[in-house]
Short mmCIF file of C-alpha atoms in Angstrom, two decimals:
data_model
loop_
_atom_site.label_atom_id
_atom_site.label_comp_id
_atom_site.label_asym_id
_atom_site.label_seq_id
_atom_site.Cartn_x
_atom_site.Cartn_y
_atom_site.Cartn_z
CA UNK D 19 -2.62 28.23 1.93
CA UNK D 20 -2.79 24.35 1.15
CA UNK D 21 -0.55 23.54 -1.79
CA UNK D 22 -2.27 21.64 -4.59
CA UNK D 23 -1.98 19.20 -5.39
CA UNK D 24 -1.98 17.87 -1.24
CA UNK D 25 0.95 16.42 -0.32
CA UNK D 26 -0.97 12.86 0.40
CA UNK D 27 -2.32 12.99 -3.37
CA UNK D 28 1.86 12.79 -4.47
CA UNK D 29 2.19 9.22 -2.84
CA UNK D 30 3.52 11.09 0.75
CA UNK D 31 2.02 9.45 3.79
CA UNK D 32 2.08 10.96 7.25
CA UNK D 33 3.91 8.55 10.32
CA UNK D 34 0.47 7.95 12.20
CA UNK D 35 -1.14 7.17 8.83
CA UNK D 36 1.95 4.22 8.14
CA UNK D 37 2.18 3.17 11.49
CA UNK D 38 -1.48 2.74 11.29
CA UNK D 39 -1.07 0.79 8.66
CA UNK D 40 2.11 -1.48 10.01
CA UNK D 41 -0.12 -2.38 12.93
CA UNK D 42 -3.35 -3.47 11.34
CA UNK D 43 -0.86 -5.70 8.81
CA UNK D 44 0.68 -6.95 12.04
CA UNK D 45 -2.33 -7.77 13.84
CA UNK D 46 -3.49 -10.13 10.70
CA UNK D 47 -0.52 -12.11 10.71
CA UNK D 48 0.70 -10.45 7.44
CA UNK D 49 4.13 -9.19 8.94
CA UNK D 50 6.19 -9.36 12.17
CA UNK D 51 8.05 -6.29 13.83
CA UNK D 52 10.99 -6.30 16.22
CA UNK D 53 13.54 -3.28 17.49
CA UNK D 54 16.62 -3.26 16.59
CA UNK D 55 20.08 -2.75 18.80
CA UNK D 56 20.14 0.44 20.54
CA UNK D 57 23.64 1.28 18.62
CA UNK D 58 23.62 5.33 17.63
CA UNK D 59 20.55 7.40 17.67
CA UNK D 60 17.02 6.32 18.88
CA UNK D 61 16.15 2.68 18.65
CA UNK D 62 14.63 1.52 15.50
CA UNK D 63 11.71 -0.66 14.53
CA UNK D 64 12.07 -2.71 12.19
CA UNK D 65 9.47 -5.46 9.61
CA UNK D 66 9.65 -7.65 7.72
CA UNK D 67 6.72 -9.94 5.52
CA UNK D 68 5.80 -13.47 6.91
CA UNK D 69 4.44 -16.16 4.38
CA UNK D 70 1.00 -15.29 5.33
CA UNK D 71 1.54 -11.80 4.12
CA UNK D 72 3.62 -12.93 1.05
CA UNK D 73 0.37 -15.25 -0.08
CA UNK D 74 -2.18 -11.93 0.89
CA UNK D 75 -0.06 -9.83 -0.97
CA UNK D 76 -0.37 -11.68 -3.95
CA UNK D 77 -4.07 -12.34 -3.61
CA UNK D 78 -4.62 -8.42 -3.76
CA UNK D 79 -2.12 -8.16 -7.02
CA UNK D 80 -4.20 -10.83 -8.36
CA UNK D 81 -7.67 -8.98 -7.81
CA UNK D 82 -6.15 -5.52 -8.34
CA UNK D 83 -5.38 -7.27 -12.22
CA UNK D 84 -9.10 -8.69 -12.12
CA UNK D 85 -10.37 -5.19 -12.04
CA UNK D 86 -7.83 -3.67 -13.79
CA UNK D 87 -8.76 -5.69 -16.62
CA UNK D 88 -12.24 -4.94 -16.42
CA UNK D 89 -12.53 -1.29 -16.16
CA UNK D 90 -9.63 -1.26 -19.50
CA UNK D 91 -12.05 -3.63 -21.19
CA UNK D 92 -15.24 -1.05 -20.17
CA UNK D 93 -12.98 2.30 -20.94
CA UNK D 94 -12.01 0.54 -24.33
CA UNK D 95 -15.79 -0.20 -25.42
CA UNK D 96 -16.62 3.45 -24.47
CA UNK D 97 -14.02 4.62 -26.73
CA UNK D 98 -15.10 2.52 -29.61
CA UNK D 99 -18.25 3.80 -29.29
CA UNK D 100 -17.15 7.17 -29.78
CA UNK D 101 -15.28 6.68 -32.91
#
């Protein structure tokens, strides 16, 4: 039986789903990858955010507060009608 609510609703992703994700940011110039020293344990890959990324990133923030703002200003008016 599938537990509810699914584990992906809870914020848990699945490593094909991130690594998905980590390669389409890559490919757009968003952020860089590189492996790290082979030290203990399996080699790790590891990112970090270029400028291009840093100024996408906060293009998205600033559109995700666009339509945040909207869809407050739409719930509000629907509640004021109700009163």
């Amino acid at each position: 039986s599938q537990p509810w609510p699914p584990r992906q609703s809870r914020g848990e992703l699945n490593e094909a789903t991130l690594y998905t994700a980590f390669k389409r940011l890559e490919d757009g110039g968003c952020i860089n990858s590189y492996w790290g020293a082979e030290g203990t344990g399996a080699r790790r890959k590891y990112y970090h955010i270029t400028p291009t990324g840093i100024d996408k990133c906060r293009s998205l923030i600033a559109e995700w507060e666009t339509a945040k703002k909207i869809i407050d200003e739409l719930i509000e008016t629907e509640e004021n009608k109700n009163e």
